[in-house]
CSV table of C-alpha atoms and ligand atoms in Angstrom, one decimal:
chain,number,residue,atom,x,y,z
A,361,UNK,CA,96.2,115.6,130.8
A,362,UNK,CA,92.8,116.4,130.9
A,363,UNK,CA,90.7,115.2,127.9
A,364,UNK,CA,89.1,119.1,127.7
A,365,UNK,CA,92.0,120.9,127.2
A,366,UNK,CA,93.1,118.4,124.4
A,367,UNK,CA,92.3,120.4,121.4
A,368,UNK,CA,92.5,117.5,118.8
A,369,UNK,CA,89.2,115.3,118.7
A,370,UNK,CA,88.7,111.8,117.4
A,371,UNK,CA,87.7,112.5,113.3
A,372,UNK,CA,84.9,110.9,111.6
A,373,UNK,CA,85.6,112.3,107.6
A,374,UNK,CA,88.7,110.5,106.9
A,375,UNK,CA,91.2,112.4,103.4
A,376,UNK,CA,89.8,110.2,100.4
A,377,UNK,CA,92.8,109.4,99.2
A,378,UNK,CA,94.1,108.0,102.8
A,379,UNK,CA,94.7,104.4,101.8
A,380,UNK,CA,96.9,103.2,104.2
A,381,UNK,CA,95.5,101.8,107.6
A,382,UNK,CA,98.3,103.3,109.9
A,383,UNK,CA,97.9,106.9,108.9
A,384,UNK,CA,93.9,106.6,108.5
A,385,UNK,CA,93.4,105.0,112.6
A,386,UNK,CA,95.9,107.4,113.3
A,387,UNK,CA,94.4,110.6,111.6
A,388,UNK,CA,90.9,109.5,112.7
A,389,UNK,CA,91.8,109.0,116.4
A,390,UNK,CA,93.6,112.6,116.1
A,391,UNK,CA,97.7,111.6,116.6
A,392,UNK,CA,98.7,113.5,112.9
A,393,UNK,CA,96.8,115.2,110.5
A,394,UNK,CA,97.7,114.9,106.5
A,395,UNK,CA,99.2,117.7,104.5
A,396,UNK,CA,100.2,116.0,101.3
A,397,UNK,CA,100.8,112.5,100.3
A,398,UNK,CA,103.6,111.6,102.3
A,399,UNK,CA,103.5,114.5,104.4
A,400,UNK,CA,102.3,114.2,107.8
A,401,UNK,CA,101.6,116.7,110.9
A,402,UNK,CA,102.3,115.3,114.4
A,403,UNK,CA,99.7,116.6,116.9
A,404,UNK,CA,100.1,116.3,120.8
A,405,UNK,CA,99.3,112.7,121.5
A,406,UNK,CA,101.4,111.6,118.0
A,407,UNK,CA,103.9,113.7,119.1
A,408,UNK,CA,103.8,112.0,122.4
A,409,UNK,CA,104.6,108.7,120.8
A,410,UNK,CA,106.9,110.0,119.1
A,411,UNK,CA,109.2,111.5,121.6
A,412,UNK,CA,108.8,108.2,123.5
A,413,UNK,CA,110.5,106.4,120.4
A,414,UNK,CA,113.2,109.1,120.7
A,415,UNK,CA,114.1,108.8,123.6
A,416,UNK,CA,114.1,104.6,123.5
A,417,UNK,CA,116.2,105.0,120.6
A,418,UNK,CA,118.7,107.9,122.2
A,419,UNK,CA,119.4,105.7,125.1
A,420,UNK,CA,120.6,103.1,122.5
A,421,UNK,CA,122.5,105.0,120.6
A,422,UNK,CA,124.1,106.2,123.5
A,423,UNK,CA,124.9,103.2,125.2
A,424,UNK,CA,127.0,102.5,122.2
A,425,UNK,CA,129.2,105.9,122.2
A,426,UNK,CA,126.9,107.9,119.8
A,427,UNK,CA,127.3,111.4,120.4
A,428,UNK,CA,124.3,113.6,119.0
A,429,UNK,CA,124.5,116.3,116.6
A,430,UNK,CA,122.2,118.1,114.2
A,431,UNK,CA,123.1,118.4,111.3
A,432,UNK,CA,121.3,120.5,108.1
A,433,UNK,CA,118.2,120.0,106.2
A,434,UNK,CA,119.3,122.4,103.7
A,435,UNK,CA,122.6,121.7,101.5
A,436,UNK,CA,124.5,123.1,98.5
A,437,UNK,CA,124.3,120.6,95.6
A,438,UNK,CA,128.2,120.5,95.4
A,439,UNK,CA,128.5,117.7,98.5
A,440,UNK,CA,126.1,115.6,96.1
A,441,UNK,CA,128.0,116.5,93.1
A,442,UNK,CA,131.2,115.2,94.4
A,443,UNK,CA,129.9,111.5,95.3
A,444,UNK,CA,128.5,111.2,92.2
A,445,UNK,CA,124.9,110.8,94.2
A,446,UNK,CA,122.8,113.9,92.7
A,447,UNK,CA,122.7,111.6,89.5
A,448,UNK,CA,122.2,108.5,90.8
A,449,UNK,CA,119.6,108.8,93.6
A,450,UNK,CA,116.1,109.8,91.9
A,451,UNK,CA,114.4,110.6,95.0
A,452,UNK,CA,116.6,114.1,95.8
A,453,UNK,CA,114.6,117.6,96.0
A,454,UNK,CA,116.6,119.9,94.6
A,455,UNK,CA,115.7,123.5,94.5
A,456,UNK,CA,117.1,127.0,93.8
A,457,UNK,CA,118.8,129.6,96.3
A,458,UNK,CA,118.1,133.2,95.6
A,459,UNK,CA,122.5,133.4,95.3
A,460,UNK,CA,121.5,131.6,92.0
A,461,UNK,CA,123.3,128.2,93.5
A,462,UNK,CA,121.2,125.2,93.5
A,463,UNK,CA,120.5,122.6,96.8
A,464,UNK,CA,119.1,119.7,97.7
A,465,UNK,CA,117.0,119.2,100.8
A,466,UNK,CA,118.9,115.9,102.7
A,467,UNK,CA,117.2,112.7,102.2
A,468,UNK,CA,120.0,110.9,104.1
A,469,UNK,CA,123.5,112.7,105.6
A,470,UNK,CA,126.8,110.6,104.3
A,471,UNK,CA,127.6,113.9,102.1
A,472,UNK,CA,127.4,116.3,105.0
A,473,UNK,CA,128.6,114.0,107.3
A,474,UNK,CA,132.0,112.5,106.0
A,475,UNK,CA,133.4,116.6,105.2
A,476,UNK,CA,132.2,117.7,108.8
A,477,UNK,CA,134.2,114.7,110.7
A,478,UNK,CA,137.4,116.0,108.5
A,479,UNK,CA,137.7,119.2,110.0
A,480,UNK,CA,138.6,117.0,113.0
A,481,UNK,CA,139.9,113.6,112.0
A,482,UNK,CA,143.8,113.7,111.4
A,483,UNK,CA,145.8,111.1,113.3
A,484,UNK,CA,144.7,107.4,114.4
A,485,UNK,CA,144.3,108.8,117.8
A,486,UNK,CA,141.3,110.6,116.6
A,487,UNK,CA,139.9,107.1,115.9
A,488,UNK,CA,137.3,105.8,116.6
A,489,UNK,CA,133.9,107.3,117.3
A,490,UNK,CA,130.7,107.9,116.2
A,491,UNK,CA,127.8,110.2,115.8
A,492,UNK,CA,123.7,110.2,115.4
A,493,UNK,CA,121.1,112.7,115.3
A,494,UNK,CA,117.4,112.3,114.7
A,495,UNK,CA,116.4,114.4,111.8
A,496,UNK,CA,114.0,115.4,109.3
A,497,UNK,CA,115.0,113.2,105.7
A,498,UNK,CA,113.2,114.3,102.4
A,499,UNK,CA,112.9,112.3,99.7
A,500,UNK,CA,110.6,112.4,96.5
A,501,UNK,CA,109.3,108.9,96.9
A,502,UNK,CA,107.4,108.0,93.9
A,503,UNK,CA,104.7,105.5,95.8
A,504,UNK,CA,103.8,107.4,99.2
A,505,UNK,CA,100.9,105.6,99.6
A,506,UNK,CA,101.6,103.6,102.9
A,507,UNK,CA,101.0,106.4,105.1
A,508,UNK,CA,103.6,106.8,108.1
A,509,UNK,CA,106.0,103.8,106.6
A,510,UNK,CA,106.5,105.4,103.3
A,511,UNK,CA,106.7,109.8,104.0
A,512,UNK,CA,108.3,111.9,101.7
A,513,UNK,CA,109.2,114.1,105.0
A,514,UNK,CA,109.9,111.6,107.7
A,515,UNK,CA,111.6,111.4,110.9
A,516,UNK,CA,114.9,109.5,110.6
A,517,UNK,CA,117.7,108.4,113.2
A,518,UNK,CA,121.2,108.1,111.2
A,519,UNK,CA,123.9,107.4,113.4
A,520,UNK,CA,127.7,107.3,112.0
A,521,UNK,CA,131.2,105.8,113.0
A,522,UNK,CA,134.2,106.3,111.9
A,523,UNK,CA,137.5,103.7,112.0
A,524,UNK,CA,141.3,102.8,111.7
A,525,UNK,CA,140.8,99.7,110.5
A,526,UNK,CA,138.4,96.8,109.3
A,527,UNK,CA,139.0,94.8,112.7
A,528,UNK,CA,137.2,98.0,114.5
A,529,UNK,CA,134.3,98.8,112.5
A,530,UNK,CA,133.2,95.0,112.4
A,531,UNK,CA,133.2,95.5,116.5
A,532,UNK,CA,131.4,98.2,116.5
A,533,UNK,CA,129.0,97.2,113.6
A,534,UNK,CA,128.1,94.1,115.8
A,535,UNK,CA,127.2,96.5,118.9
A,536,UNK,CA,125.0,98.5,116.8
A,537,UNK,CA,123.3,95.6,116.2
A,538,UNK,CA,122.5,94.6,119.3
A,539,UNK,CA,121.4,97.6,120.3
A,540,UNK,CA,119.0,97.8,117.5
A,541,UNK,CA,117.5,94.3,118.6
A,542,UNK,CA,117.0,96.0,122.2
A,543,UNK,CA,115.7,99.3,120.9
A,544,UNK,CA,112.7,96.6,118.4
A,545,UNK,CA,112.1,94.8,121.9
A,546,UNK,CA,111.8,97.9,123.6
A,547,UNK,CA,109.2,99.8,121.7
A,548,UNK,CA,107.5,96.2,121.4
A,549,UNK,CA,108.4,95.3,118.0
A,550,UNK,CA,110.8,92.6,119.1
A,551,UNK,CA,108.6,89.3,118.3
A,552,UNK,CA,107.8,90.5,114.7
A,553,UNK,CA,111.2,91.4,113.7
A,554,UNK,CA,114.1,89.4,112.3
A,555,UNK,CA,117.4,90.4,111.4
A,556,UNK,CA,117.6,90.2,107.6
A,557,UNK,CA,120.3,89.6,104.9
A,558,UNK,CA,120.4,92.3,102.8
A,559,UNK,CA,123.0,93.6,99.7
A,560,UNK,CA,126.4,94.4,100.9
A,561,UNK,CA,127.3,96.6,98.4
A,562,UNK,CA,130.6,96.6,97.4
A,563,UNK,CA,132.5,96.4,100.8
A,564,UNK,CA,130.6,92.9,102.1
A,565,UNK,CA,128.6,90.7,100.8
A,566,UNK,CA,125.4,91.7,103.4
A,567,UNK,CA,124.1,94.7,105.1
A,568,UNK,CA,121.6,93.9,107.3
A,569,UNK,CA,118.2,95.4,107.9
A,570,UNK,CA,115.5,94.8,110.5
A,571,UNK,CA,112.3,93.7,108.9
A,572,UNK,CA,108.9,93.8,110.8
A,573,UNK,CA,106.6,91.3,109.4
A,574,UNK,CA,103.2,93.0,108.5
A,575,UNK,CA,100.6,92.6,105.3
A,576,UNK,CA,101.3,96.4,105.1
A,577,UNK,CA,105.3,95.8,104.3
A,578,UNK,CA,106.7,96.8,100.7
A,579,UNK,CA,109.2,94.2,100.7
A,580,UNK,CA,109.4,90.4,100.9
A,581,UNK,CA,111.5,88.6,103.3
A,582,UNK,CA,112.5,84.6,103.4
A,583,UNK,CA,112.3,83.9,106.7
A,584,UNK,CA,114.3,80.9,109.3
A,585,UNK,CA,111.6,80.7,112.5
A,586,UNK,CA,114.5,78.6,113.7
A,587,UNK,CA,116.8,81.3,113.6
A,588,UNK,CA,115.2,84.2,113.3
A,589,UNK,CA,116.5,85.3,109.8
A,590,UNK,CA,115.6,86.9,107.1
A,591,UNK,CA,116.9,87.0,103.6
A,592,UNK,CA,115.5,90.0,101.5
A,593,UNK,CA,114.0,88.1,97.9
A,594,UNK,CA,115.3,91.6,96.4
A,595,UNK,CA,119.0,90.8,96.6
A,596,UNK,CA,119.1,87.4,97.2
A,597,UNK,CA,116.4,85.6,95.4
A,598,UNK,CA,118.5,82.4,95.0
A,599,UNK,CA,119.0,81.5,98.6
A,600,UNK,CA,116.9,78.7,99.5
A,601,UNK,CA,118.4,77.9,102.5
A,602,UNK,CA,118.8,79.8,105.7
A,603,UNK,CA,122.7,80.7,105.6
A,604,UNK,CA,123.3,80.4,109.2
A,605,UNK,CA,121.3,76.8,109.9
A,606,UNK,CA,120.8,75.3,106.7
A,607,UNK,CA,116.8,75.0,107.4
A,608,UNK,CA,115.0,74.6,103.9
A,609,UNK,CA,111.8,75.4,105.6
A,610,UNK,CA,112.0,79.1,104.6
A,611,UNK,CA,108.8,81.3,104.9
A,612,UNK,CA,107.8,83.9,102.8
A,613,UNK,CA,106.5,87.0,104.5
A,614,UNK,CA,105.6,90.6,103.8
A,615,UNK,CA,107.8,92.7,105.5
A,616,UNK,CA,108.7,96.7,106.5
A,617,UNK,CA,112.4,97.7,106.5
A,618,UNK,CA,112.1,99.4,109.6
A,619,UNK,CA,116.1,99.5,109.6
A,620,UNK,CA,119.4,99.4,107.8
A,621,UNK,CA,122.9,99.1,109.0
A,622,UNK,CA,125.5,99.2,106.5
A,623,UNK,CA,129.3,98.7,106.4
A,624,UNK,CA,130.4,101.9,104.1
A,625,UNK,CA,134.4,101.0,104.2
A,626,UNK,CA,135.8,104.2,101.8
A,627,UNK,CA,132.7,104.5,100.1
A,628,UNK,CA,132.5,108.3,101.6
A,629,UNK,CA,135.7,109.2,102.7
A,630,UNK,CA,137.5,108.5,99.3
A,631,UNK,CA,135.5,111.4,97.5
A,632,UNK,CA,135.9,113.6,100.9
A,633,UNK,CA,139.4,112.5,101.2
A,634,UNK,CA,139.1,111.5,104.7
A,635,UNK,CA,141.8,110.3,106.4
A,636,UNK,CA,144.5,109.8,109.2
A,637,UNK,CA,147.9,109.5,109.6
A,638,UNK,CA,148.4,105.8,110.7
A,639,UNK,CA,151.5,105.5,113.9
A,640,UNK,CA,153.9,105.4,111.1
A,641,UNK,CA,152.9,108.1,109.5
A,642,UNK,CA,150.9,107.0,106.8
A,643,UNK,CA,148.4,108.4,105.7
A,644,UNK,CA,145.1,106.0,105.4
A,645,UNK,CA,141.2,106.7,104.6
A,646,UNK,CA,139.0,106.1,107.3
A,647,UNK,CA,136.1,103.2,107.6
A,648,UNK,CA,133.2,104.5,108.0
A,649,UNK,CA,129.3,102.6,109.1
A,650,UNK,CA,126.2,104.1,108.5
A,651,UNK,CA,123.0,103.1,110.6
A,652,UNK,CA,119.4,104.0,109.8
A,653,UNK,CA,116.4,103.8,111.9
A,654,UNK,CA,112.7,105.8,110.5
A,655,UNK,CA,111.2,106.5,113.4
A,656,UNK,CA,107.8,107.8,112.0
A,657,UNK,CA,108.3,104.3,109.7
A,658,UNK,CA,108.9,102.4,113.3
A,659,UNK,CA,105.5,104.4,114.5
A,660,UNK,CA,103.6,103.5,111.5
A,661,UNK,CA,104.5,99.7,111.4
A,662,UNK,CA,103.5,99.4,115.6
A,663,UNK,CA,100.2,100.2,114.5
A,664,UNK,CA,100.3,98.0,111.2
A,665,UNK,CA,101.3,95.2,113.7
A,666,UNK,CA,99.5,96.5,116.9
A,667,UNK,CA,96.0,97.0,116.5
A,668,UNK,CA,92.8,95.3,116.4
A,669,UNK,CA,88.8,96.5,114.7
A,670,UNK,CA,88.7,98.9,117.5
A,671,UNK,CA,91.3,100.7,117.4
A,672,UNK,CA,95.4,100.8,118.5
A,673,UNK,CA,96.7,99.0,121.2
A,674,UNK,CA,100.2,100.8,122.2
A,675,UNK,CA,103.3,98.7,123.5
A,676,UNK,CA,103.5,99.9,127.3
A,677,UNK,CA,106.7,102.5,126.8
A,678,UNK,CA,105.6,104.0,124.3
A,679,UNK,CA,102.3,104.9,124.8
A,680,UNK,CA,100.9,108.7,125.0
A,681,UNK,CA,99.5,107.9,128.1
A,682,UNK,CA,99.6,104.6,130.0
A,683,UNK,CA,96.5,105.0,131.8
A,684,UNK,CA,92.9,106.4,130.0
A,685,UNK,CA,90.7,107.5,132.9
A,686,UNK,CA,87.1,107.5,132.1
A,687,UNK,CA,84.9,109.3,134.2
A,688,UNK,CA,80.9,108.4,133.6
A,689,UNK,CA,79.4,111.3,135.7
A,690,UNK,CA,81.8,110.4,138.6
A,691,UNK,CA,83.9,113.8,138.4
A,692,UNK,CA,84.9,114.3,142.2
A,693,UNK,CA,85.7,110.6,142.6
A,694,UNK,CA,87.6,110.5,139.4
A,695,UNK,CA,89.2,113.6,139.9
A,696,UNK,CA,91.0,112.1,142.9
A,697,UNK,CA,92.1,109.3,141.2
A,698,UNK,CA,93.9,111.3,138.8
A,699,UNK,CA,95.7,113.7,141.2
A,700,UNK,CA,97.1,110.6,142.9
A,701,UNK,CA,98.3,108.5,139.6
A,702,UNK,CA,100.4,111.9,138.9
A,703,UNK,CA,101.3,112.1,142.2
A,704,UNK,CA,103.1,108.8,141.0
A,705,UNK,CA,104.3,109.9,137.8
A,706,UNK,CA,102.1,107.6,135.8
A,707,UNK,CA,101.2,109.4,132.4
A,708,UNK,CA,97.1,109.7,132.6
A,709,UNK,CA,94.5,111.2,129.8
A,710,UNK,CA,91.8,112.1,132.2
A,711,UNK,CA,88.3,111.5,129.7
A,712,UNK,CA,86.4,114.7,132.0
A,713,UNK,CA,84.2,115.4,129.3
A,714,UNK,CA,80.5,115.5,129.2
A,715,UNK,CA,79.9,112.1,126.6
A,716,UNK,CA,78.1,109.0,126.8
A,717,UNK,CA,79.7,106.1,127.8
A,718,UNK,CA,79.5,104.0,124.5
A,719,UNK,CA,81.3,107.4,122.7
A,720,UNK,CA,84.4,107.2,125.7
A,721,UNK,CA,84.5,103.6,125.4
A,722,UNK,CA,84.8,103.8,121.7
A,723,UNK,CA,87.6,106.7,121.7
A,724,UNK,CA,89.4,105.2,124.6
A,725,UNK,CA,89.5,101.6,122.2
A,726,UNK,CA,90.2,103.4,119.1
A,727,UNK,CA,93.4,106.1,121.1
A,728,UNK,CA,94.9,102.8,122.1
A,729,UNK,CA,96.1,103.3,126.1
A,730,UNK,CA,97.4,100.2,127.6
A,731,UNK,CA,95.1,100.6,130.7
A,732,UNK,CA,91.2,101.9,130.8
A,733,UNK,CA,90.3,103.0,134.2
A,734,UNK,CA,86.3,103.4,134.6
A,735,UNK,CA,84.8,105.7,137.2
A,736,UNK,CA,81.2,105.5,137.6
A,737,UNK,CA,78.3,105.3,139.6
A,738,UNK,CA,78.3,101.4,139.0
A,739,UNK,CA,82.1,100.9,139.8
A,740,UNK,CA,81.5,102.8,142.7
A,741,UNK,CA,78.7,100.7,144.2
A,742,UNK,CA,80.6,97.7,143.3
A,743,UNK,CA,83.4,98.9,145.6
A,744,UNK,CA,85.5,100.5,143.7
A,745,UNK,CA,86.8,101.5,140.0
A,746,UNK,CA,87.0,98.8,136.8
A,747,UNK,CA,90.5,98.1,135.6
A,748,UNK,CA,90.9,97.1,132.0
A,749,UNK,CA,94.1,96.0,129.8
A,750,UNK,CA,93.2,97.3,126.2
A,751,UNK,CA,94.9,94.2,125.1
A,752,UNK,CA,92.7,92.0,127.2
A,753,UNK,CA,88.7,91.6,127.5
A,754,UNK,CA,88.5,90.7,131.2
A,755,UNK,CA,87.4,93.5,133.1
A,756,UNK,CA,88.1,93.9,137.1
A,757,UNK,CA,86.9,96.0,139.7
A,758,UNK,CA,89.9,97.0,142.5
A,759,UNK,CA,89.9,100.0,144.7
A,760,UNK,CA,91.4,103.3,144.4
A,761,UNK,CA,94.3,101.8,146.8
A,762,UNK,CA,94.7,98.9,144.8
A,763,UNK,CA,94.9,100.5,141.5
A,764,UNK,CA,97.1,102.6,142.6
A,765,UNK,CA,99.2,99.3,144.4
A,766,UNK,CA,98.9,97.7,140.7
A,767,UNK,CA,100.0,100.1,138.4
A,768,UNK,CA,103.2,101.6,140.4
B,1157,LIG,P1,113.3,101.5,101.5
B,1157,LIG,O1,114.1,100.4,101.0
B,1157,LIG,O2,112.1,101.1,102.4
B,1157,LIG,O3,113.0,102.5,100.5
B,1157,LIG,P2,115.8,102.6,102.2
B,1157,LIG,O4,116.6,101.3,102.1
B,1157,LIG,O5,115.9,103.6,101.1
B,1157,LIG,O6,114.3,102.3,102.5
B,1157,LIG,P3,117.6,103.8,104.1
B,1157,LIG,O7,118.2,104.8,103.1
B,1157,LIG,O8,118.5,102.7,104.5
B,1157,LIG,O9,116.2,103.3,103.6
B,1157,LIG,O10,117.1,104.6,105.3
B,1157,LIG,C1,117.2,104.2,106.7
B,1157,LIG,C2,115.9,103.9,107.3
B,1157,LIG,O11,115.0,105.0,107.2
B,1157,LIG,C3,115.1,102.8,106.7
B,1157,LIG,O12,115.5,101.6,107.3
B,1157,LIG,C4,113.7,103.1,107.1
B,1157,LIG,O13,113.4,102.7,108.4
B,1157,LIG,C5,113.7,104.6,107.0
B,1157,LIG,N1,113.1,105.1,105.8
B,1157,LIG,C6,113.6,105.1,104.6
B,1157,LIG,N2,112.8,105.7,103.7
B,1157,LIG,C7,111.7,106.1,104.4
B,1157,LIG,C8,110.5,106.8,104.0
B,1157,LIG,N3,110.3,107.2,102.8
B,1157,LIG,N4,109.6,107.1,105.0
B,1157,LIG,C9,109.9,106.7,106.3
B,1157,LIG,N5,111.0,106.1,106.7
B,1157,LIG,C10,111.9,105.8,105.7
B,1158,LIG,MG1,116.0,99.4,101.7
């Protein structure tokens, strides 16, 4: 994409009451734009990353059997009603229809889910499966003052599955899991990110969540470097050990729940009454999971955890663009350059516009593209065009062949 047909521009005037770091670098560099406190626009190169994370995350969930749906923003009160959850969550928006009937606007899906799969479950042959959708959650969070990590309208991934019996959903439960450690690794959060202990409810003694380690992180997390374990101080202040080595050498750490995954057992399909009819003809609720992933939480925390003064430094996949070309009076040259890194299929923001040099380098530091590629009257006389990692300092001049060689 060409940097002139990009209508967003990097912003100076920053909202006052922007306190977080993710959403401010990200508002000033243009990738959303603030509505409300915990409401955030995605514009096109926000959006990009994004749909990268989407996409990471639907191969995963895929991989594992998930079959995607959409479910509704919008329900009738009665689901929440009949789980007892309308009164217990504080967090719901509820507002009126004009048929006089109240609703609630989602802020997670068990209720819609569990009645939905019953129009379909009714014999163990049914059994199992499981279903995800990435979906708009809304939730009147009292503290939305952490930008992307804590929205009142955020981006969620909620996948569900559905079993005969214990043995099954403790399978399945364990390949979610692994594919959540490849989807962290993936969109470069893998290092910072332990599998923690977590409440089990009342159908195990943990659920686990994914916690990425960051000074920006609500929650505090014991951690086994041995291991790579957490234990959430919330639920479990009195472990002092790590549970799975017996290290004592715990560390405390600031952390973002960047994921849950939960064993529900009947939690959902007792009120729903779902069930099947076992191969003797009894009739049996099923198990259910439940497994959460925010990806506009996931978004905010890369930056919390990727960055440095200048700017964002985006994980390779999912970057808007891999490659920012910068073009210092060079168009023609540059120009080519471009046609042929799209002639590969590498993603390229093409900097055509008619700036200094200290105002592209500054935007290209602060956007965050893995690769800077310089065209300019110097590069050329040096024999070529200046290749730089934007996690790295060293510079390097290659030519147009080579870069091209180097970044297939
Ligand atoms: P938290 O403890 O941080 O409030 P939660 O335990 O209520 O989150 P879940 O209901 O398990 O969260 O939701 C699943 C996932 O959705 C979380 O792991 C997190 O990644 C994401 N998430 C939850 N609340 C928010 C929010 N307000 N904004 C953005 N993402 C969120
Ligand atoms: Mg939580």
């Amino acid at each position: 994409m060409k940097q002139t047909n990009l209508f967003t521009k990097t912003i100076k005037e920053l909202p006052k009451d922007e306190q977080s770091y993710n959403a401010q670098v990200l508002i000033r560099a243009g990738f959303i734009d603030k509505v409300a406190a915990g409401v955030y626009s995605f514009l096109p190169l926000g959006l990009r990353v994004l749909n990268n994370i989407r996409r990471i995350i639907t191969e995963e969930m895929e991989a594992v059997g998930g079959q995607e749906i959409s479910l509704t923003a919008l329900a009738p009160k009665d689901l929440w009603v009949r789980t007892g959850r309308l009164e217990t969550i504080d967090i719901i928006f509820r507002l009126a229809g004009s048929d006089q009937k109240e609703y609630v606007l989602n802020p997670t899906h068990e209720e819609e889910v569990s009645p939905l799969i019953k129009k379909f479950v009714t014999s163990y042959k049914d059994l199992p499966f499981s279903v995800f959708q990435i979906q708009t959650k809304f939730r009147n969070e009292k503290r939305a003052k952490a930008g992307l990590i804590r929205g009142r309208e955020f981006l969620m991934k909620d996948l569900y599955s559905f079993h005969a019996n214990q043995e099954d959903l403790d399978k399945y439960y364990d390949n979610v899991l692994e594919a959540y450690h490849k989807f962290y690794r993936r969109v470069g959060l893998g290092e910072k990110t332990y599998l923690t202990l977590a409440d089990g409810g009342s159908f195990s003694k943990y659920s686990h969540e994914f916690q990425t380690f960051t000074e920006a992180g609500e929650d505090i997390v014991y951690c086994c470097d041995a291991c790579r374990l957490g234990i959430n101080r919330e639920i479990i202040a009195n472990q002092k050990t790590c549970p799975n080595c017996g290290n004592a050498d715990l560390i405390e750490r600031k952390a973002v729940e960047v994921g849950n995954i939960f064993k529900l057992g009947t939690k959902f399909s007792e009120p729903f009454n779902l069930s099947y009819r076992d191969a003797q003809g009894n009739e049996n609720l099923v198990l259910m999971g439940c497994y959460g992933i925010g990806l506009s939480r996931v978004l905010g925390a890369i930056v919390e955890v990727c960055h440095d003064e200048q700017g964002i430094i985006w994980p390779a996949e999912i970057a808007p663009f891999k490659v920012h070309l910068l073009s210092l009076n060079q168009d023609e040259e540059a120009e080519k350059i471009y046609q042929s890194l799209r002639a590969l299929g590498c993603e390229v923001l093409f900097d055509n516009r008619d700036k200094g040099a200290g105002e592209k380098f500054a935007e290209a530091d602060l956007i965050g593209c893995p690769w800077r590629v310089l065209v300019s009257a110097k590069t050329l006389a040096a024999g070529g065009v200046e290749l730089k990692a934007r996690s790295e300092k060293d510079v390097k001049i290659v030519t147009p062949e080579d870069l091209i060689k180097y970044l297939k």
